[in-house]
Amino acid sequence: MAGEPSVLVVGSINMDLVMRTPHMPAPGQTVTGNSFTTNPGGKGANQAVAVARLGGRVRMIGRVGDDHFGGALRTALETEGIDVEHVRVIENTSTGAAVIIVDSQGENSIVVSSGANARLTPDDLYGCADCFADADIVLLQLELPHPTVRAAIDLARRHNCKTVLDPAPAKANLPDALCEVDILSPNATEAETLTGQPSGEERRDKLIASALIGRGAKVAVLKLGSRGCLVVMADGHIYRVPPYKIDVIDTTAAGDAFTAAFGLAVARGENMHQAAKFANAAGALATTKLGAQAAMPTTLEVQMLMRDQRM
Ligand code: RIB
């Protein structure tokens, strides 16, 4: 890993409570599930694990509660080789948790309870500004309080490190200050929420991405799932990368794998087109296994998919 860029993840850490079911319950309906598992997750922690498995050097800033989940999640990150010195335990607080339902098509619905994630403050970040000074790129999501994400963007800018924001969970009326990042990478639903515009075909996707550039992002990367991805840059360059062909088991955290791989590739000096192909492969592979962190692919797996399906 010597010579690898230094990646800082400021983000959420959750325990995922996952049920598989033939179809999503409608409001008021009870359905019988096929299985129940408890897996490490959280968009921030998933991205940290993705970067680590792809060979990057990762440090994470986050918070867990003083319950059983907190210790297990911190240990899981440490086992992946992630620097967890700044993953602190908050007393008398529960760890973040997500209830996830996965249907037979691999699609998911997620409800998140922030728990200790909500306790990471801007002052906590100012107190470890050296982490930003040491980083080449910072990966952010929106499962932390927005003022904390904003402070992370400010600190990153001050220390000349690139910023990547995965704007999930997305909210309409997200302040422009949170869009002013080097790379903004929503999925189609999140992009629609952020812009109020429908996605679904090339022309519309380009309009949405351009709207995100208009709000301050230098590069907008739309994660379009079975339609691949679209990269639109503030300088006018546009890249469309088709999807890899894979058998989808569970789409949970595929977007996290994509964004982490994209950020790592950019930090390694790859151009946006190469980064998009690499990220598309990582995201696709994450859908071929159950779970969030458990599904993050290795460098070898990504290389093999890219070699087998040259694009
Ligand atoms: O992106 C997937 C993640 O969203 C899950 O791991 C869950 O914890 C929620 O944060």
PDB file of C-alpha atoms and ligand atoms in Angstrom:
ATOM      1  CA  MET A   1       0.000   0.000   0.000  1.00  0.00           C
ATOM      2  CA  ALA A   2       3.024   2.293   0.068  1.00  0.00           C
ATOM      3  CA  GLY A   3       2.465   5.119  -2.380  1.00  0.00           C
ATOM      4  CA  GLU A   4      -1.290   4.670  -2.202  1.00  0.00           C
ATOM      5  CA  PRO A   5      -3.289   7.877  -1.676  1.00  0.00           C
ATOM      6  CA  SER A   6      -4.607   8.545   1.793  1.00  0.00           C
ATOM      7  CA  VAL A   7      -8.407   8.366   1.963  1.00  0.00           C
ATOM      8  CA  LEU A   8     -10.355   9.884   4.839  1.00  0.00           C
ATOM      9  CA  VAL A   9     -13.950   8.777   5.384  1.00  0.00           C
ATOM     10  CA  VAL A  10     -16.095  10.990   7.596  1.00  0.00           C
ATOM     11  CA  GLY A  11     -19.323   9.078   7.887  1.00  0.00           C
ATOM     12  CA  SER A  12     -21.889   6.803   9.399  1.00  0.00           C
ATOM     13  CA  ILE A  13     -21.484   3.422  11.014  1.00  0.00           C
ATOM     14  CA  ASN A  14     -24.610   1.251  11.342  1.00  0.00           C
ATOM     15  CA  MET A  15     -25.612  -2.274  12.190  1.00  0.00           C
ATOM     16  CA  ASP A  16     -27.885  -3.496   9.390  1.00  0.00           C
ATOM     17  CA  LEU A  17     -30.861  -5.670  10.385  1.00  0.00           C
ATOM     18  CA  VAL A  18     -31.701  -7.356   7.098  1.00  0.00           C
ATOM     19  CA  MET A  19     -34.767  -9.356   6.100  1.00  0.00           C
ATOM     20  CA  ARG A  20     -35.197 -10.976   2.725  1.00  0.00           C
ATOM     21  CA  THR A  21     -38.730 -11.281   1.435  1.00  0.00           C
ATOM     22  CA  PRO A  22     -40.362 -12.260  -1.879  1.00  0.00           C
ATOM     23  CA  HIS A  23     -41.794  -8.760  -2.261  1.00  0.00           C
ATOM     24  CA  MET A  24     -41.873  -5.439  -0.406  1.00  0.00           C
ATOM     25  CA  PRO A  25     -44.789  -5.106   2.025  1.00  0.00           C
ATOM     26  CA  ALA A  26     -47.418  -2.566   0.989  1.00  0.00           C
ATOM     27  CA  PRO A  27     -48.572  -0.103   3.685  1.00  0.00           C
ATOM     28  CA  GLY A  28     -50.583  -2.045   6.273  1.00  0.00           C
ATOM     29  CA  GLN A  29     -49.491  -5.427   4.873  1.00  0.00           C
ATOM     30  CA  THR A  30     -47.561  -8.162   6.716  1.00  0.00           C
ATOM     31  CA  VAL A  31     -45.367 -10.440   4.595  1.00  0.00           C
ATOM     32  CA  THR A  32     -43.374 -13.485   5.643  1.00  0.00           C
ATOM     33  CA  GLY A  33     -39.623 -13.093   5.223  1.00  0.00           C
ATOM     34  CA  ASN A  34     -37.128 -15.759   4.116  1.00  0.00           C
ATOM     35  CA  SER A  35     -34.208 -14.851   6.363  1.00  0.00           C
ATOM     36  CA  PHE A  36     -32.893 -12.426   8.951  1.00  0.00           C
ATOM     37  CA  THR A  37     -29.252 -11.390   9.347  1.00  0.00           C
ATOM     38  CA  THR A  38     -27.332  -8.750  11.267  1.00  0.00           C
ATOM     39  CA  ASN A  39     -24.499  -7.254   9.199  1.00  0.00           C
ATOM     40  CA  PRO A  40     -22.035  -4.361   9.503  1.00  0.00           C
ATOM     41  CA  GLY A  41     -23.160  -1.389   7.405  1.00  0.00           C
ATOM     42  CA  GLY A  42     -23.573   2.379   7.336  1.00  0.00           C
ATOM     43  CA  LYS A  43     -22.775   4.331   4.205  1.00  0.00           C
ATOM     44  CA  GLY A  44     -19.553   5.768   5.609  1.00  0.00           C
ATOM     45  CA  ALA A  45     -18.255   2.485   7.004  1.00  0.00           C
ATOM     46  CA  ASN A  46     -19.216   0.659   3.797  1.00  0.00           C
ATOM     47  CA  GLN A  47     -17.187   3.146   1.762  1.00  0.00           C
ATOM     48  CA  ALA A  48     -14.231   2.795   4.115  1.00  0.00           C
ATOM     49  CA  VAL A  49     -14.299  -1.004   3.718  1.00  0.00           C
ATOM     50  CA  ALA A  50     -14.650  -0.684  -0.066  1.00  0.00           C
ATOM     51  CA  VAL A  51     -11.548   1.523  -0.281  1.00  0.00           C
ATOM     52  CA  ALA A  52      -9.572  -0.804   1.999  1.00  0.00           C
ATOM     53  CA  ARG A  53     -10.455  -3.903  -0.078  1.00  0.00           C
ATOM     54  CA  LEU A  54      -9.454  -2.020  -3.232  1.00  0.00           C
ATOM     55  CA  GLY A  55      -6.009  -1.392  -1.760  1.00  0.00           C
ATOM     56  CA  GLY A  56      -6.368   2.169  -0.444  1.00  0.00           C
ATOM     57  CA  ARG A  57      -5.065   3.529   2.850  1.00  0.00           C
ATOM     58  CA  VAL A  58      -8.123   4.493   4.897  1.00  0.00           C
ATOM     59  CA  ARG A  59      -8.774   6.411   8.072  1.00  0.00           C
ATOM     60  CA  MET A  60     -12.296   6.858   9.387  1.00  0.00           C
ATOM     61  CA  ILE A  61     -13.871   9.490  11.606  1.00  0.00           C
ATOM     62  CA  GLY A  62     -17.182   8.333  13.107  1.00  0.00           C
ATOM     63  CA  ARG A  63     -19.141   7.545  16.221  1.00  0.00           C
ATOM     64  CA  VAL A  64     -20.688   4.378  17.688  1.00  0.00           C
ATOM     65  CA  GLY A  65     -22.702   3.796  20.850  1.00  0.00           C
ATOM     66  CA  ASP A  66     -21.619   1.931  23.982  1.00  0.00           C
ATOM     67  CA  ASP A  67     -23.784  -1.094  23.121  1.00  0.00           C
ATOM     68  CA  HIS A  68     -22.790  -4.478  21.711  1.00  0.00           C
ATOM     69  CA  PHE A  69     -23.196  -3.289  18.092  1.00  0.00           C
ATOM     70  CA  GLY A  70     -20.728  -0.428  18.576  1.00  0.00           C
ATOM     71  CA  GLY A  71     -17.822  -2.619  19.651  1.00  0.00           C
ATOM     72  CA  ALA A  72     -18.522  -5.194  16.937  1.00  0.00           C
ATOM     73  CA  LEU A  73     -18.646  -2.548  14.192  1.00  0.00           C
ATOM     74  CA  ARG A  74     -15.439  -0.850  15.306  1.00  0.00           C
ATOM     75  CA  THR A  75     -13.673  -4.217  15.380  1.00  0.00           C
ATOM     76  CA  ALA A  76     -15.006  -5.071  11.909  1.00  0.00           C
ATOM     77  CA  LEU A  77     -13.450  -1.869  10.519  1.00  0.00           C
ATOM     78  CA  GLU A  78     -10.168  -2.502  12.300  1.00  0.00           C
ATOM     79  CA  THR A  79     -10.039  -6.034  10.892  1.00  0.00           C
ATOM     80  CA  GLU A  80     -10.180  -4.523   7.383  1.00  0.00           C
ATOM     81  CA  GLY A  81      -7.017  -2.529   8.163  1.00  0.00           C
ATOM     82  CA  ILE A  82      -8.845   0.782   8.590  1.00  0.00           C
ATOM     83  CA  ASP A  83      -7.396   3.332  11.034  1.00  0.00           C
ATOM     84  CA  VAL A  84     -10.165   3.653  13.641  1.00  0.00           C
ATOM     85  CA  GLU A  85      -8.411   5.921  16.126  1.00  0.00           C
ATOM     86  CA  HIS A  86     -11.108   8.543  15.476  1.00  0.00           C
ATOM     87  CA  VAL A  87     -14.023   6.120  15.642  1.00  0.00           C
ATOM     88  CA  ARG A  88     -15.052   6.961  19.177  1.00  0.00           C
ATOM     89  CA  VAL A  89     -17.637   5.454  21.508  1.00  0.00           C
ATOM     90  CA  ILE A  90     -20.379   7.742  22.886  1.00  0.00           C
ATOM     91  CA  GLU A  91     -21.660   6.697  26.285  1.00  0.00           C
ATOM     92  CA  ASN A  92     -25.347   6.088  26.977  1.00  0.00           C
ATOM     93  CA  THR A  93     -26.096   6.183  23.266  1.00  0.00           C
ATOM     94  CA  SER A  94     -27.179   3.486  20.852  1.00  0.00           C
ATOM     95  CA  THR A  95     -25.188   2.674  17.748  1.00  0.00           C
ATOM     96  CA  GLY A  96     -26.691   3.650  14.390  1.00  0.00           C
ATOM     97  CA  ALA A  97     -28.956   0.936  12.996  1.00  0.00           C
ATOM     98  CA  ALA A  98     -30.685   0.275   9.694  1.00  0.00           C
ATOM     99  CA  VAL A  99     -33.676  -1.944   9.022  1.00  0.00           C
ATOM    100  CA  ILE A 100     -33.308  -3.229   5.471  1.00  0.00           C
ATOM    101  CA  ILE A 101     -35.791  -5.231   3.421  1.00  0.00           C
ATOM    102  CA  VAL A 102     -34.451  -6.941   0.306  1.00  0.00           C
ATOM    103  CA  ASP A 103     -36.906  -8.387  -2.231  1.00  0.00           C
ATOM    104  CA  SER A 104     -36.450 -11.266  -4.675  1.00  0.00           C
ATOM    105  CA  GLN A 105     -35.171  -8.848  -7.358  1.00  0.00           C
ATOM    106  CA  GLY A 106     -32.391  -7.703  -5.015  1.00  0.00           C
ATOM    107  CA  GLU A 107     -33.980  -4.265  -4.574  1.00  0.00           C
ATOM    108  CA  ASN A 108     -33.975  -2.813  -1.068  1.00  0.00           C
ATOM    109  CA  SER A 109     -35.827  -0.408   1.200  1.00  0.00           C
ATOM    110  CA  ILE A 110     -33.947   1.067   4.153  1.00  0.00           C
ATOM    111  CA  VAL A 111     -34.935   2.879   7.333  1.00  0.00           C
ATOM    112  CA  VAL A 112     -32.032   4.299   9.336  1.00  0.00           C
ATOM    113  CA  SER A 113     -31.897   5.308  13.003  1.00  0.00           C
ATOM    114  CA  SER A 114     -28.906   7.645  13.393  1.00  0.00           C
ATOM    115  CA  GLY A 115     -28.010   6.844  17.002  1.00  0.00           C
ATOM    116  CA  ALA A 116     -24.414   7.831  17.739  1.00  0.00           C
ATOM    117  CA  ASN A 117     -23.870   9.052  14.162  1.00  0.00           C
ATOM    118  CA  ALA A 118     -25.945  12.111  15.075  1.00  0.00           C
ATOM    119  CA  ARG A 119     -23.417  12.962  17.780  1.00  0.00           C
ATOM    120  CA  LEU A 120     -20.442  13.665  15.511  1.00  0.00           C
ATOM    121  CA  THR A 121     -20.125  17.455  15.634  1.00  0.00           C
ATOM    122  CA  PRO A 122     -18.228  20.088  13.634  1.00  0.00           C
ATOM    123  CA  ASP A 123     -16.075  20.698  16.730  1.00  0.00           C
ATOM    124  CA  ASP A 124     -15.120  17.013  16.777  1.00  0.00           C
ATOM    125  CA  LEU A 125     -13.777  17.476  13.231  1.00  0.00           C
ATOM    126  CA  TYR A 126     -11.944  20.718  14.046  1.00  0.00           C
ATOM    127  CA  GLY A 127     -10.366  18.781  16.915  1.00  0.00           C
ATOM    128  CA  CYS A 128      -8.772  16.332  14.483  1.00  0.00           C
ATOM    129  CA  ALA A 129      -7.937  18.676  11.616  1.00  0.00           C
ATOM    130  CA  ASP A 130      -4.629  16.805  11.177  1.00  0.00           C
ATOM    131  CA  CYS A 131      -6.647  13.966   9.609  1.00  0.00           C
ATOM    132  CA  PHE A 132      -7.616  16.355   6.806  1.00  0.00           C
ATOM    133  CA  ALA A 133      -4.065  17.648   6.496  1.00  0.00           C
ATOM    134  CA  ASP A 134      -2.885  14.057   5.923  1.00  0.00           C
ATOM    135  CA  ALA A 135      -5.630  13.109   3.431  1.00  0.00           C
ATOM    136  CA  ASP A 136      -5.641  13.257  -0.368  1.00  0.00           C
ATOM    137  CA  ILE A 137      -9.388  12.799  -0.642  1.00  0.00           C
ATOM    138  CA  VAL A 138     -12.345  12.852   1.771  1.00  0.00           C
ATOM    139  CA  LEU A 139     -15.439  10.693   1.277  1.00  0.00           C
ATOM    140  CA  LEU A 140     -18.691  12.040   2.729  1.00  0.00           C
ATOM    141  CA  GLN A 141     -22.346  10.996   2.828  1.00  0.00           C
ATOM    142  CA  LEU A 142     -25.446  12.511   4.456  1.00  0.00           C
ATOM    143  CA  GLU A 143     -26.027  10.127   7.375  1.00  0.00           C
ATOM    144  CA  LEU A 144     -24.271  12.620   9.673  1.00  0.00           C
ATOM    145  CA  PRO A 145     -25.658  15.989  10.795  1.00  0.00           C
ATOM    146  CA  HIS A 146     -25.435  18.389   7.842  1.00  0.00           C
ATOM    147  CA  PRO A 147     -23.383  21.015   9.757  1.00  0.00           C
ATOM    148  CA  THR A 148     -20.790  18.276  10.369  1.00  0.00           C
ATOM    149  CA  VAL A 149     -20.662  17.395   6.667  1.00  0.00           C
ATOM    150  CA  ARG A 150     -20.316  21.066   5.863  1.00  0.00           C
ATOM    151  CA  ALA A 151     -17.442  21.431   8.338  1.00  0.00           C
ATOM    152  CA  ALA A 152     -15.740  18.440   6.696  1.00  0.00           C
ATOM    153  CA  ILE A 153     -16.029  20.115   3.279  1.00  0.00           C
ATOM    154  CA  ASP A 154     -14.543  23.347   4.689  1.00  0.00           C
ATOM    155  CA  LEU A 155     -11.672  21.517   6.389  1.00  0.00           C
ATOM    156  CA  ALA A 156     -10.928  19.502   3.271  1.00  0.00           C
ATOM    157  CA  ARG A 157     -10.817  22.646   1.146  1.00  0.00           C
ATOM    158  CA  ARG A 158      -8.516  24.334   3.660  1.00  0.00           C
ATOM    159  CA  HIS A 159      -6.124  21.382   3.438  1.00  0.00           C
ATOM    160  CA  ASN A 160      -6.306  20.997  -0.351  1.00  0.00           C
ATOM    161  CA  CYS A 161      -7.892  17.590  -0.319  1.00  0.00           C
ATOM    162  CA  LYS A 162     -10.537  16.588  -2.806  1.00  0.00           C
ATOM    163  CA  THR A 163     -14.108  16.068  -1.616  1.00  0.00           C
ATOM    164  CA  VAL A 164     -16.570  13.396  -2.702  1.00  0.00           C
ATOM    165  CA  LEU A 165     -20.169  13.611  -1.473  1.00  0.00           C
ATOM    166  CA  ASP A 166     -22.596  10.737  -1.819  1.00  0.00           C
ATOM    167  CA  PRO A 167     -25.778  12.745  -1.135  1.00  0.00           C
ATOM    168  CA  ALA A 168     -27.673   9.925   0.554  1.00  0.00           C
ATOM    169  CA  PRO A 169     -30.151   9.986   2.147  1.00  0.00           C
ATOM    170  CA  ALA A 170     -31.084  12.834  -0.190  1.00  0.00           C
ATOM    171  CA  LYS A 171     -33.277  15.741   0.839  1.00  0.00           C
ATOM    172  CA  ALA A 172     -34.914  18.335  -1.372  1.00  0.00           C
ATOM    173  CA  ASN A 173     -33.563  21.837  -0.709  1.00  0.00           C
ATOM    174  CA  LEU A 174     -30.102  20.597   0.200  1.00  0.00           C
ATOM    175  CA  PRO A 175     -28.058  23.783   0.734  1.00  0.00           C
ATOM    176  CA  ASP A 176     -25.743  24.643  -2.162  1.00  0.00           C
ATOM    177  CA  ALA A 177     -22.822  24.669   0.311  1.00  0.00           C
ATOM    178  CA  LEU A 178     -23.154  20.880   0.514  1.00  0.00           C
ATOM    179  CA  CYS A 179     -23.137  20.530  -3.277  1.00  0.00           C
ATOM    180  CA  GLU A 180     -19.890  22.506  -3.621  1.00  0.00           C
ATOM    181  CA  VAL A 181     -17.648  19.457  -3.748  1.00  0.00           C
ATOM    182  CA  ASP A 182     -15.220  18.044  -6.274  1.00  0.00           C
ATOM    183  CA  ILE A 183     -17.402  15.004  -6.980  1.00  0.00           C
ATOM    184  CA  LEU A 184     -21.128  14.639  -6.245  1.00  0.00           C
ATOM    185  CA  SER A 185     -22.399  11.095  -6.802  1.00  0.00           C
ATOM    186  CA  PRO A 186     -26.149  10.541  -6.339  1.00  0.00           C
ATOM    187  CA  ASN A 187     -28.125   7.601  -7.652  1.00  0.00           C
ATOM    188  CA  ALA A 188     -31.095   8.323  -9.929  1.00  0.00           C
ATOM    189  CA  THR A 189     -33.632   8.672  -7.106  1.00  0.00           C
ATOM    190  CA  GLU A 190     -31.358  10.933  -5.087  1.00  0.00           C
ATOM    191  CA  ALA A 191     -30.602  13.059  -8.166  1.00  0.00           C
ATOM    192  CA  GLU A 192     -34.333  13.507  -8.747  1.00  0.00           C
ATOM    193  CA  THR A 193     -34.844  14.527  -5.110  1.00  0.00           C
ATOM    194  CA  LEU A 194     -31.976  17.015  -5.223  1.00  0.00           C
ATOM    195  CA  THR A 195     -33.026  18.683  -8.472  1.00  0.00           C
ATOM    196  CA  GLY A 196     -36.784  18.105  -8.599  1.00  0.00           C
ATOM    197  CA  GLN A 197     -36.279  16.850 -12.172  1.00  0.00           C
ATOM    198  CA  PRO A 198     -37.110  13.361 -13.514  1.00  0.00           C
ATOM    199  CA  SER A 199     -34.309  11.034 -14.635  1.00  0.00           C
ATOM    200  CA  GLY A 200     -34.748   8.023 -16.896  1.00  0.00           C
ATOM    201  CA  GLU A 201     -33.316   8.801 -20.309  1.00  0.00           C
ATOM    202  CA  GLU A 202     -30.013  10.221 -21.521  1.00  0.00           C
ATOM    203  CA  ARG A 203     -31.255  13.741 -22.226  1.00  0.00           C
ATOM    204  CA  ARG A 204     -32.907  14.048 -18.811  1.00  0.00           C
ATOM    205  CA  ASP A 205     -29.936  12.559 -17.003  1.00  0.00           C
ATOM    206  CA  LYS A 206     -27.657  15.142 -18.618  1.00  0.00           C
ATOM    207  CA  LEU A 207     -30.009  17.941 -17.564  1.00  0.00           C
ATOM    208  CA  ILE A 208     -30.046  16.660 -13.982  1.00  0.00           C
ATOM    209  CA  ALA A 209     -26.268  16.335 -13.864  1.00  0.00           C
ATOM    210  CA  SER A 210     -25.898  19.836 -15.325  1.00  0.00           C
ATOM    211  CA  ALA A 211     -28.264  21.162 -12.652  1.00  0.00           C
ATOM    212  CA  LEU A 212     -25.993  19.640  -9.994  1.00  0.00           C
ATOM    213  CA  ILE A 213     -22.974  21.290 -11.626  1.00  0.00           C
ATOM    214  CA  GLY A 214     -24.964  24.534 -11.530  1.00  0.00           C
ATOM    215  CA  ARG A 215     -25.260  24.089  -7.765  1.00  0.00           C
ATOM    216  CA  GLY A 216     -21.503  23.980  -7.306  1.00  0.00           C
ATOM    217  CA  ALA A 217     -20.261  20.419  -7.944  1.00  0.00           C
ATOM    218  CA  LYS A 218     -17.166  20.243 -10.171  1.00  0.00           C
ATOM    219  CA  VAL A 219     -18.127  16.764 -11.363  1.00  0.00           C
ATOM    220  CA  ALA A 220     -21.558  15.109 -11.157  1.00  0.00           C
ATOM    221  CA  VAL A 221     -21.567  11.311 -11.366  1.00  0.00           C
ATOM    222  CA  LEU A 222     -25.012   9.764 -11.700  1.00  0.00           C
ATOM    223  CA  LYS A 223     -25.177   6.141 -10.530  1.00  0.00           C
ATOM    224  CA  LEU A 224     -27.855   4.709 -12.778  1.00  0.00           C
ATOM    225  CA  GLY A 225     -27.803   1.041 -11.726  1.00  0.00           C
ATOM    226  CA  SER A 226     -28.775  -1.175 -14.646  1.00  0.00           C
ATOM    227  CA  ARG A 227     -28.163   1.810 -16.974  1.00  0.00           C
ATOM    228  CA  GLY A 228     -24.521   2.240 -15.912  1.00  0.00           C
ATOM    229  CA  CYS A 229     -23.340   5.717 -15.006  1.00  0.00           C
ATOM    230  CA  LEU A 230     -23.070   9.207 -16.401  1.00  0.00           C
ATOM    231  CA  VAL A 231     -20.234  11.617 -15.623  1.00  0.00           C
ATOM    232  CA  VAL A 232     -20.724  15.315 -16.374  1.00  0.00           C
ATOM    233  CA  MET A 233     -17.875  17.724 -15.664  1.00  0.00           C
ATOM    234  CA  ALA A 234     -18.033  21.466 -15.118  1.00  0.00           C
ATOM    235  CA  ASP A 235     -15.666  21.911 -18.091  1.00  0.00           C
ATOM    236  CA  GLY A 236     -18.262  20.332 -20.393  1.00  0.00           C
ATOM    237  CA  HIS A 237     -16.821  16.802 -20.724  1.00  0.00           C
ATOM    238  CA  ILE A 238     -19.431  14.041 -20.564  1.00  0.00           C
ATOM    239  CA  TYR A 239     -18.857  10.286 -20.258  1.00  0.00           C
ATOM    240  CA  ARG A 240     -21.521   7.582 -20.343  1.00  0.00           C
ATOM    241  CA  VAL A 241     -20.334   4.178 -19.126  1.00  0.00           C
ATOM    242  CA  PRO A 242     -22.577   1.165 -19.828  1.00  0.00           C
ATOM    243  CA  PRO A 243     -23.347  -1.354 -17.068  1.00  0.00           C
ATOM    244  CA  TYR A 244     -21.512  -4.628 -16.561  1.00  0.00           C
ATOM    245  CA  LYS A 245     -23.617  -7.744 -16.983  1.00  0.00           C
ATOM    246  CA  ILE A 246     -24.014  -9.520 -13.641  1.00  0.00           C
ATOM    247  CA  ASP A 247     -26.608 -11.521 -11.724  1.00  0.00           C
ATOM    248  CA  VAL A 248     -28.044  -9.251  -9.056  1.00  0.00           C
ATOM    249  CA  ILE A 249     -28.568 -10.774  -5.595  1.00  0.00           C
ATOM    250  CA  ASP A 250     -28.740  -7.678  -3.368  1.00  0.00           C
ATOM    251  CA  THR A 251     -28.248  -4.043  -4.388  1.00  0.00           C
ATOM    252  CA  THR A 252     -27.562  -2.884  -0.796  1.00  0.00           C
ATOM    253  CA  ALA A 253     -24.417  -0.720  -0.645  1.00  0.00           C
ATOM    254  CA  ALA A 254     -23.694  -1.016  -4.376  1.00  0.00           C
ATOM    255  CA  GLY A 255     -23.760   2.773  -4.502  1.00  0.00           C
ATOM    256  CA  ASP A 256     -21.276   2.906  -1.626  1.00  0.00           C
ATOM    257  CA  ALA A 257     -18.921   0.563  -3.488  1.00  0.00           C
ATOM    258  CA  PHE A 258     -19.236   2.700  -6.615  1.00  0.00           C
ATOM    259  CA  THR A 259     -18.563   6.038  -4.917  1.00  0.00           C
ATOM    260  CA  ALA A 260     -15.659   4.698  -2.871  1.00  0.00           C
ATOM    261  CA  ALA A 261     -14.042   3.155  -5.959  1.00  0.00           C
ATOM    262  CA  PHE A 262     -14.579   6.337  -7.966  1.00  0.00           C
ATOM    263  CA  GLY A 263     -12.974   8.476  -5.267  1.00  0.00           C
ATOM    264  CA  LEU A 264     -10.034   6.097  -4.875  1.00  0.00           C
ATOM    265  CA  ALA A 265      -9.410   5.992  -8.627  1.00  0.00           C
ATOM    266  CA  VAL A 266      -9.457   9.795  -8.862  1.00  0.00           C
ATOM    267  CA  ALA A 267      -7.097  10.043  -5.874  1.00  0.00           C
ATOM    268  CA  ARG A 268      -4.787   7.618  -7.700  1.00  0.00           C
ATOM    269  CA  GLY A 269      -4.678  10.075 -10.601  1.00  0.00           C
ATOM    270  CA  GLU A 270      -6.927   8.233 -13.035  1.00  0.00           C
ATOM    271  CA  ASN A 271      -9.055  10.292 -15.399  1.00  0.00           C
ATOM    272  CA  MET A 272     -12.822  10.517 -14.924  1.00  0.00           C
ATOM    273  CA  HIS A 273     -13.588   7.999 -17.646  1.00  0.00           C
ATOM    274  CA  GLN A 274     -11.229   5.370 -16.193  1.00  0.00           C
ATOM    275  CA  ALA A 275     -12.539   6.111 -12.702  1.00  0.00           C
ATOM    276  CA  ALA A 276     -16.126   5.604 -13.907  1.00  0.00           C
ATOM    277  CA  LYS A 277     -15.319   2.211 -15.455  1.00  0.00           C
ATOM    278  CA  PHE A 278     -13.532   1.071 -12.291  1.00  0.00           C
ATOM    279  CA  ALA A 279     -16.392   2.301 -10.102  1.00  0.00           C
ATOM    280  CA  ASN A 280     -19.020   0.696 -12.328  1.00  0.00           C
ATOM    281  CA  ALA A 281     -17.264  -2.639 -11.920  1.00  0.00           C
ATOM    282  CA  ALA A 282     -16.988  -2.276  -8.133  1.00  0.00           C
ATOM    283  CA  GLY A 283     -20.656  -1.272  -7.852  1.00  0.00           C
ATOM    284  CA  ALA A 284     -21.780  -4.154 -10.054  1.00  0.00           C
ATOM    285  CA  LEU A 285     -19.799  -6.706  -8.049  1.00  0.00           C
ATOM    286  CA  ALA A 286     -21.301  -5.428  -4.795  1.00  0.00           C
ATOM    287  CA  THR A 287     -24.734  -6.497  -6.061  1.00  0.00           C
ATOM    288  CA  THR A 288     -23.616 -10.110  -6.518  1.00  0.00           C
ATOM    289  CA  LYS A 289     -23.359 -10.822  -2.778  1.00  0.00           C
ATOM    290  CA  LEU A 290     -25.628 -10.381   0.213  1.00  0.00           C
ATOM    291  CA  GLY A 291     -25.020  -7.607   2.712  1.00  0.00           C
ATOM    292  CA  ALA A 292     -23.224  -4.274   2.769  1.00  0.00           C
ATOM    293  CA  GLN A 293     -19.587  -4.468   3.932  1.00  0.00           C
ATOM    294  CA  ALA A 294     -19.585  -8.201   3.245  1.00  0.00           C
ATOM    295  CA  ALA A 295     -20.328  -7.500  -0.421  1.00  0.00           C
ATOM    296  CA  MET A 296     -17.507  -5.031  -1.078  1.00  0.00           C
ATOM    297  CA  PRO A 297     -15.254  -6.428  -3.825  1.00  0.00           C
ATOM    298  CA  THR A 298     -11.481  -6.817  -3.853  1.00  0.00           C
ATOM    299  CA  THR A 299      -9.103  -5.349  -6.417  1.00  0.00           C
ATOM    300  CA  LEU A 300      -8.672  -8.778  -7.998  1.00  0.00           C
ATOM    301  CA  GLU A 301     -12.423  -9.241  -8.440  1.00  0.00           C
ATOM    302  CA  VAL A 302     -12.745  -5.803 -10.049  1.00  0.00           C
ATOM    303  CA  GLN A 303      -9.803  -6.425 -12.360  1.00  0.00           C
ATOM    304  CA  MET A 304     -11.255  -9.775 -13.440  1.00  0.00           C
ATOM    305  CA  LEU A 305     -14.673  -8.301 -14.239  1.00  0.00           C
ATOM    306  CA  MET A 306     -13.080  -5.433 -16.199  1.00  0.00           C
ATOM    307  CA  ARG A 307     -10.916  -7.906 -18.103  1.00  0.00           C
ATOM    308  CA  ASP A 308     -13.773 -10.312 -18.836  1.00  0.00           C
ATOM    309  CA  GLN A 309     -16.181  -7.609 -19.984  1.00  0.00           C
ATOM    310  CA  ARG A 310     -13.934  -5.068 -21.709  1.00  0.00           C
ATOM    311  CA  MET A 311     -15.678  -1.735 -22.191  1.00  0.00           C
TER     312      MET A 311
HETATM  313  O1  RIB B   1     -25.991   2.204   1.502  1.00  0.00           O
HETATM  314  C1  RIB B   1     -26.353   1.116   2.282  1.00  0.00           C
HETATM  315  C2  RIB B   1     -26.366   1.478   3.738  1.00  0.00           C
HETATM  316  O2  RIB B   1     -27.380   2.425   3.982  1.00  0.00           O
HETATM  317  C3  RIB B   1     -26.648   0.343   4.673  1.00  0.00           C
HETATM  318  O3  RIB B   1     -25.491  -0.360   5.058  1.00  0.00           O
HETATM  319  C4  RIB B   1     -27.380   1.022   5.825  1.00  0.00           C
HETATM  320  O4  RIB B   1     -26.692   0.990   7.025  1.00  0.00           O
HETATM  321  C5  RIB B   1     -27.654   2.438   5.360  1.00  0.00           C
HETATM  322  O5  RIB B   1     -26.785   3.311   5.909  1.00  0.00           O
END
